[in-house]
Amino acid sequence: RIAMRAPCHLILAAAFALAPAVAAAEDAPKPFPACEKTPTEGDVAGAKGAFQAGQASFEEGDYNRAISYWDDAYRRDCTAHALLLNLARAFELNNQRRHAVGALETYLARQPSSPQRDQIARRIEHAEQLLRKAEAVARAVDRNTHRAAALRHGRVGDIHHRAADEL
């Protein structure tokens, strides 16, 4: 029974240690292209179909697929700015906070007189706070990983030098 606990403990410790690093390692979002053309009827029809498919995926909890459909819908009809709010929510639920911030900032840039402006600004600030916390945790985990490796290899002096450098 003890032999089974050690590996599970190590697996859990590794999972908790890697979670903040994975969150902090989110890919940088692609900016939304400039909205410089009026969508055709075909563009609007395609966007509506993609929106509906994205809505179904979102309701099923398949946020990756919802993001894909809604991104396609917005690229077809870039005048449907409310899609950016849908995308931001799906990004938030999919733990892609940088992408959520990008979608919300794009929405505010394209809808500067939105009555939701203050609420959206608070969402952006909240997401940015969470990103800063995740990055701080990832840095702390990285430092502790290096310290633990130094201890395992008997390089206690390395730990003292690193600690002094961090001060």
PDB file of C-alpha atoms in Angstrom:
ATOM      1  CA  ARG A   1       0.000   0.000   0.000  1.00  0.00           C
ATOM      2  CA  ILE A   2       2.816   2.434   0.726  1.00  0.00           C
ATOM      3  CA  ALA A   3       4.408   1.643  -2.623  1.00  0.00           C
ATOM      4  CA  MET A   4       1.216   2.783  -4.367  1.00  0.00           C
ATOM      5  CA  ARG A   5       1.050   6.070  -2.491  1.00  0.00           C
ATOM      6  CA  ALA A   6       4.491   7.304  -3.463  1.00  0.00           C
ATOM      7  CA  PRO A   7       3.917   7.208  -7.243  1.00  0.00           C
ATOM      8  CA  CYS A   8       0.453   8.785  -6.889  1.00  0.00           C
ATOM      9  CA  HIS A   9       1.921  11.483  -4.686  1.00  0.00           C
ATOM     10  CA  LEU A  10       4.603  12.193  -7.262  1.00  0.00           C
ATOM     11  CA  ILE A  11       2.059  12.304 -10.075  1.00  0.00           C
ATOM     12  CA  LEU A  12      -0.137  14.759  -8.160  1.00  0.00           C
ATOM     13  CA  ALA A  13       2.848  16.911  -7.233  1.00  0.00           C
ATOM     14  CA  ALA A  14       3.962  17.020 -10.861  1.00  0.00           C
ATOM     15  CA  ALA A  15       0.470  17.905 -12.045  1.00  0.00           C
ATOM     16  CA  PHE A  16       0.176  20.777  -9.563  1.00  0.00           C
ATOM     17  CA  ALA A  17       3.661  21.968 -10.412  1.00  0.00           C
ATOM     18  CA  LEU A  18       3.010  21.969 -14.148  1.00  0.00           C
ATOM     19  CA  ALA A  19      -0.469  23.523 -14.112  1.00  0.00           C
ATOM     20  CA  PRO A  20       0.698  27.128 -13.546  1.00  0.00           C
ATOM     21  CA  ALA A  21       3.478  26.735 -16.113  1.00  0.00           C
ATOM     22  CA  VAL A  22       0.996  25.480 -18.688  1.00  0.00           C
ATOM     23  CA  ALA A  23      -1.315  28.403 -17.933  1.00  0.00           C
ATOM     24  CA  ALA A  24       1.552  30.870 -18.236  1.00  0.00           C
ATOM     25  CA  ALA A  25       2.740  29.240 -21.464  1.00  0.00           C
ATOM     26  CA  GLU A  26      -0.444  30.065 -23.384  1.00  0.00           C
ATOM     27  CA  ASP A  27       0.281  30.936 -26.999  1.00  0.00           C
ATOM     28  CA  ALA A  28       0.144  34.607 -27.882  1.00  0.00           C
ATOM     29  CA  PRO A  29      -3.191  35.418 -29.506  1.00  0.00           C
ATOM     30  CA  LYS A  30      -3.399  36.361 -33.158  1.00  0.00           C
ATOM     31  CA  PRO A  31      -4.838  39.822 -33.633  1.00  0.00           C
ATOM     32  CA  PHE A  32      -8.173  40.027 -35.370  1.00  0.00           C
ATOM     33  CA  PRO A  33      -7.799  41.340 -38.911  1.00  0.00           C
ATOM     34  CA  ALA A  34      -8.910  44.873 -39.665  1.00  0.00           C
ATOM     35  CA  CYS A  35     -12.560  45.140 -40.602  1.00  0.00           C
ATOM     36  CA  GLU A  36     -12.321  46.968 -43.904  1.00  0.00           C
ATOM     37  CA  LYS A  37     -15.114  45.518 -46.027  1.00  0.00           C
ATOM     38  CA  THR A  38     -18.837  45.187 -45.924  1.00  0.00           C
ATOM     39  CA  PRO A  39     -19.808  41.509 -45.755  1.00  0.00           C
ATOM     40  CA  THR A  40     -21.748  40.062 -48.677  1.00  0.00           C
ATOM     41  CA  GLU A  41     -25.024  38.213 -48.204  1.00  0.00           C
ATOM     42  CA  GLY A  42     -23.041  34.993 -48.544  1.00  0.00           C
ATOM     43  CA  ASP A  43     -20.610  36.139 -45.849  1.00  0.00           C
ATOM     44  CA  VAL A  44     -23.485  36.951 -43.492  1.00  0.00           C
ATOM     45  CA  ALA A  45     -25.217  33.625 -44.189  1.00  0.00           C
ATOM     46  CA  GLY A  46     -21.962  31.725 -43.598  1.00  0.00           C
ATOM     47  CA  ALA A  47     -21.348  33.680 -40.417  1.00  0.00           C
ATOM     48  CA  LYS A  48     -24.831  32.856 -39.127  1.00  0.00           C
ATOM     49  CA  GLY A  49     -24.289  29.156 -39.790  1.00  0.00           C
ATOM     50  CA  ALA A  50     -20.890  29.209 -38.082  1.00  0.00           C
ATOM     51  CA  PHE A  51     -22.368  31.153 -35.164  1.00  0.00           C
ATOM     52  CA  GLN A  52     -25.126  28.542 -34.678  1.00  0.00           C
ATOM     53  CA  ALA A  53     -22.636  25.683 -34.822  1.00  0.00           C
ATOM     54  CA  GLY A  54     -20.464  27.516 -32.302  1.00  0.00           C
ATOM     55  CA  GLN A  55     -23.439  28.081 -30.031  1.00  0.00           C
ATOM     56  CA  ALA A  56     -24.245  24.356 -30.046  1.00  0.00           C
ATOM     57  CA  SER A  57     -20.602  23.514 -29.280  1.00  0.00           C
ATOM     58  CA  PHE A  58     -20.496  26.092 -26.476  1.00  0.00           C
ATOM     59  CA  GLU A  59     -23.645  24.666 -24.882  1.00  0.00           C
ATOM     60  CA  GLU A  60     -22.037  21.201 -25.018  1.00  0.00           C
ATOM     61  CA  GLY A  61     -18.963  22.553 -23.239  1.00  0.00           C
ATOM     62  CA  ASP A  62     -16.744  22.047 -26.303  1.00  0.00           C
ATOM     63  CA  TYR A  63     -15.071  25.438 -26.045  1.00  0.00           C
ATOM     64  CA  ASN A  64     -12.306  24.709 -28.551  1.00  0.00           C
ATOM     65  CA  ARG A  65     -14.853  23.945 -31.240  1.00  0.00           C
ATOM     66  CA  ALA A  66     -17.026  26.931 -30.255  1.00  0.00           C
ATOM     67  CA  ILE A  67     -13.962  29.176 -30.540  1.00  0.00           C
ATOM     68  CA  SER A  68     -13.181  27.761 -33.966  1.00  0.00           C
ATOM     69  CA  TYR A  69     -16.718  28.321 -35.261  1.00  0.00           C
ATOM     70  CA  TRP A  70     -17.102  31.786 -33.751  1.00  0.00           C
ATOM     71  CA  ASP A  71     -13.704  32.856 -35.031  1.00  0.00           C
ATOM     72  CA  ASP A  72     -14.777  31.725 -38.500  1.00  0.00           C
ATOM     73  CA  ALA A  73     -18.078  33.577 -38.140  1.00  0.00           C
ATOM     74  CA  TYR A  74     -16.314  36.811 -37.154  1.00  0.00           C
ATOM     75  CA  ARG A  75     -13.827  36.549 -39.989  1.00  0.00           C
ATOM     76  CA  ARG A  76     -16.757  36.164 -42.407  1.00  0.00           C
ATOM     77  CA  ASP A  77     -18.695  39.091 -40.912  1.00  0.00           C
ATOM     78  CA  CYS A  78     -16.409  41.417 -38.994  1.00  0.00           C
ATOM     79  CA  THR A  79     -19.291  43.829 -38.405  1.00  0.00           C
ATOM     80  CA  ALA A  80     -20.895  41.358 -35.969  1.00  0.00           C
ATOM     81  CA  HIS A  81     -18.834  42.664 -33.042  1.00  0.00           C
ATOM     82  CA  ALA A  82     -20.938  40.848 -30.423  1.00  0.00           C
ATOM     83  CA  LEU A  83     -19.191  37.683 -31.616  1.00  0.00           C
ATOM     84  CA  LEU A  84     -16.062  39.016 -29.917  1.00  0.00           C
ATOM     85  CA  LEU A  85     -17.871  38.862 -26.574  1.00  0.00           C
ATOM     86  CA  ASN A  86     -18.873  35.263 -27.267  1.00  0.00           C
ATOM     87  CA  LEU A  87     -15.291  34.437 -28.202  1.00  0.00           C
ATOM     88  CA  ALA A  88     -13.984  36.106 -25.052  1.00  0.00           C
ATOM     89  CA  ARG A  89     -16.300  34.036 -22.852  1.00  0.00           C
ATOM     90  CA  ALA A  90     -15.312  30.798 -24.579  1.00  0.00           C
ATOM     91  CA  PHE A  91     -11.632  31.743 -24.203  1.00  0.00           C
ATOM     92  CA  GLU A  92     -12.162  32.451 -20.496  1.00  0.00           C
ATOM     93  CA  LEU A  93     -13.865  29.102 -19.927  1.00  0.00           C
ATOM     94  CA  ASN A  94     -11.090  27.399 -21.914  1.00  0.00           C
ATOM     95  CA  ASN A  95      -8.421  29.038 -19.710  1.00  0.00           C
ATOM     96  CA  GLN A  96      -7.062  31.124 -22.603  1.00  0.00           C
ATOM     97  CA  ARG A  97      -7.007  34.430 -20.802  1.00  0.00           C
ATOM     98  CA  ARG A  98      -4.648  36.235 -23.177  1.00  0.00           C
ATOM     99  CA  HIS A  99      -6.980  35.392 -26.045  1.00  0.00           C
ATOM    100  CA  ALA A 100      -9.969  36.589 -24.011  1.00  0.00           C
ATOM    101  CA  VAL A 101      -8.234  39.897 -23.343  1.00  0.00           C
ATOM    102  CA  GLY A 102      -7.450  40.260 -27.056  1.00  0.00           C
ATOM    103  CA  ALA A 103     -11.074  39.662 -28.033  1.00  0.00           C
ATOM    104  CA  LEU A 104     -12.372  42.101 -25.406  1.00  0.00           C
ATOM    105  CA  GLU A 105      -9.867  44.798 -26.327  1.00  0.00           C
ATOM    106  CA  THR A 106     -10.755  44.391 -29.999  1.00  0.00           C
ATOM    107  CA  TYR A 107     -14.433  44.707 -29.106  1.00  0.00           C
ATOM    108  CA  LEU A 108     -13.816  47.959 -27.210  1.00  0.00           C
ATOM    109  CA  ALA A 109     -11.685  49.333 -30.048  1.00  0.00           C
ATOM    110  CA  ARG A 110     -14.427  48.584 -32.569  1.00  0.00           C
ATOM    111  CA  GLN A 111     -17.360  49.544 -30.310  1.00  0.00           C
ATOM    112  CA  PRO A 112     -15.954  52.487 -28.324  1.00  0.00           C
ATOM    113  CA  SER A 113     -19.367  53.733 -27.237  1.00  0.00           C
ATOM    114  CA  SER A 114     -20.580  50.348 -25.984  1.00  0.00           C
ATOM    115  CA  PRO A 115     -22.851  50.621 -22.931  1.00  0.00           C
ATOM    116  CA  GLN A 116     -20.971  47.571 -21.591  1.00  0.00           C
ATOM    117  CA  ARG A 117     -17.620  49.370 -21.711  1.00  0.00           C
ATOM    118  CA  ASP A 118     -17.066  49.525 -17.921  1.00  0.00           C
ATOM    119  CA  GLN A 119     -18.067  45.890 -17.400  1.00  0.00           C
ATOM    120  CA  ILE A 120     -15.763  44.772 -20.216  1.00  0.00           C
ATOM    121  CA  ALA A 121     -12.897  46.844 -18.817  1.00  0.00           C
ATOM    122  CA  ARG A 122     -13.368  45.057 -15.470  1.00  0.00           C
ATOM    123  CA  ARG A 123     -13.288  41.674 -17.255  1.00  0.00           C
ATOM    124  CA  ILE A 124     -10.031  42.667 -18.944  1.00  0.00           C
ATOM    125  CA  GLU A 125      -8.486  43.775 -15.644  1.00  0.00           C
ATOM    126  CA  HIS A 126      -9.603  40.560 -13.912  1.00  0.00           C
ATOM    127  CA  ALA A 127      -8.135  38.394 -16.688  1.00  0.00           C
ATOM    128  CA  GLU A 128      -4.870  40.341 -16.577  1.00  0.00           C
ATOM    129  CA  GLN A 129      -4.680  39.893 -12.782  1.00  0.00           C
ATOM    130  CA  LEU A 130      -5.125  36.141 -13.207  1.00  0.00           C
ATOM    131  CA  LEU A 131      -2.409  36.089 -15.868  1.00  0.00           C
ATOM    132  CA  ARG A 132       0.000  37.969 -13.589  1.00  0.00           C
ATOM    133  CA  LYS A 133      -0.716  35.532 -10.738  1.00  0.00           C
ATOM    134  CA  ALA A 134      -0.218  32.493 -12.992  1.00  0.00           C
ATOM    135  CA  GLU A 135       3.079  33.905 -14.238  1.00  0.00           C
ATOM    136  CA  ALA A 136       4.270  34.584 -10.674  1.00  0.00           C
ATOM    137  CA  VAL A 137       3.368  31.044  -9.620  1.00  0.00           C
ATOM    138  CA  ALA A 138       5.151  29.629 -12.684  1.00  0.00           C
ATOM    139  CA  ARG A 139       8.293  31.594 -11.782  1.00  0.00           C
ATOM    140  CA  ALA A 140       8.130  30.366  -8.168  1.00  0.00           C
ATOM    141  CA  VAL A 141       7.659  26.768  -9.304  1.00  0.00           C
ATOM    142  CA  ASP A 142      10.604  27.140 -11.673  1.00  0.00           C
ATOM    143  CA  ARG A 143      12.825  28.489  -8.867  1.00  0.00           C
ATOM    144  CA  ASN A 144      11.757  25.702  -6.513  1.00  0.00           C
ATOM    145  CA  THR A 145      12.360  23.072  -9.195  1.00  0.00           C
ATOM    146  CA  HIS A 146      15.929  24.327  -9.635  1.00  0.00           C
ATOM    147  CA  ARG A 147      16.458  24.342  -5.856  1.00  0.00           C
ATOM    148  CA  ALA A 148      15.119  20.807  -5.491  1.00  0.00           C
ATOM    149  CA  ALA A 149      17.375  19.597  -8.312  1.00  0.00           C
ATOM    150  CA  ALA A 150      20.383  21.226  -6.648  1.00  0.00           C
ATOM    151  CA  LEU A 151      19.527  19.525  -3.349  1.00  0.00           C
ATOM    152  CA  ARG A 152      19.132  16.134  -5.040  1.00  0.00           C
ATOM    153  CA  HIS A 153      22.521  16.492  -6.639  1.00  0.00           C
ATOM    154  CA  GLY A 154      24.234  17.731  -3.501  1.00  0.00           C
ATOM    155  CA  ARG A 155      24.811  21.236  -4.845  1.00  0.00           C
ATOM    156  CA  VAL A 156      23.650  23.092  -1.741  1.00  0.00           C
ATOM    157  CA  GLY A 157      25.983  25.974  -2.584  1.00  0.00           C
ATOM    158  CA  ASP A 158      24.001  26.523  -5.804  1.00  0.00           C
ATOM    159  CA  ILE A 159      20.888  27.157  -3.740  1.00  0.00           C
ATOM    160  CA  HIS A 160      22.590  29.737  -1.537  1.00  0.00           C
ATOM    161  CA  HIS A 161      24.044  31.550  -4.560  1.00  0.00           C
ATOM    162  CA  ARG A 162      20.672  31.617  -6.341  1.00  0.00           C
ATOM    163  CA  ALA A 163      18.894  32.822  -3.207  1.00  0.00           C
ATOM    164  CA  ALA A 164      21.445  35.615  -2.809  1.00  0.00           C
ATOM    165  CA  ASP A 165      21.041  36.562  -6.485  1.00  0.00           C
ATOM    166  CA  GLU A 166      17.254  36.806  -6.064  1.00  0.00           C
ATOM    167  CA  LEU A 167      17.581  39.269  -3.185  1.00  0.00           C
TER     168      LEU A 167
END
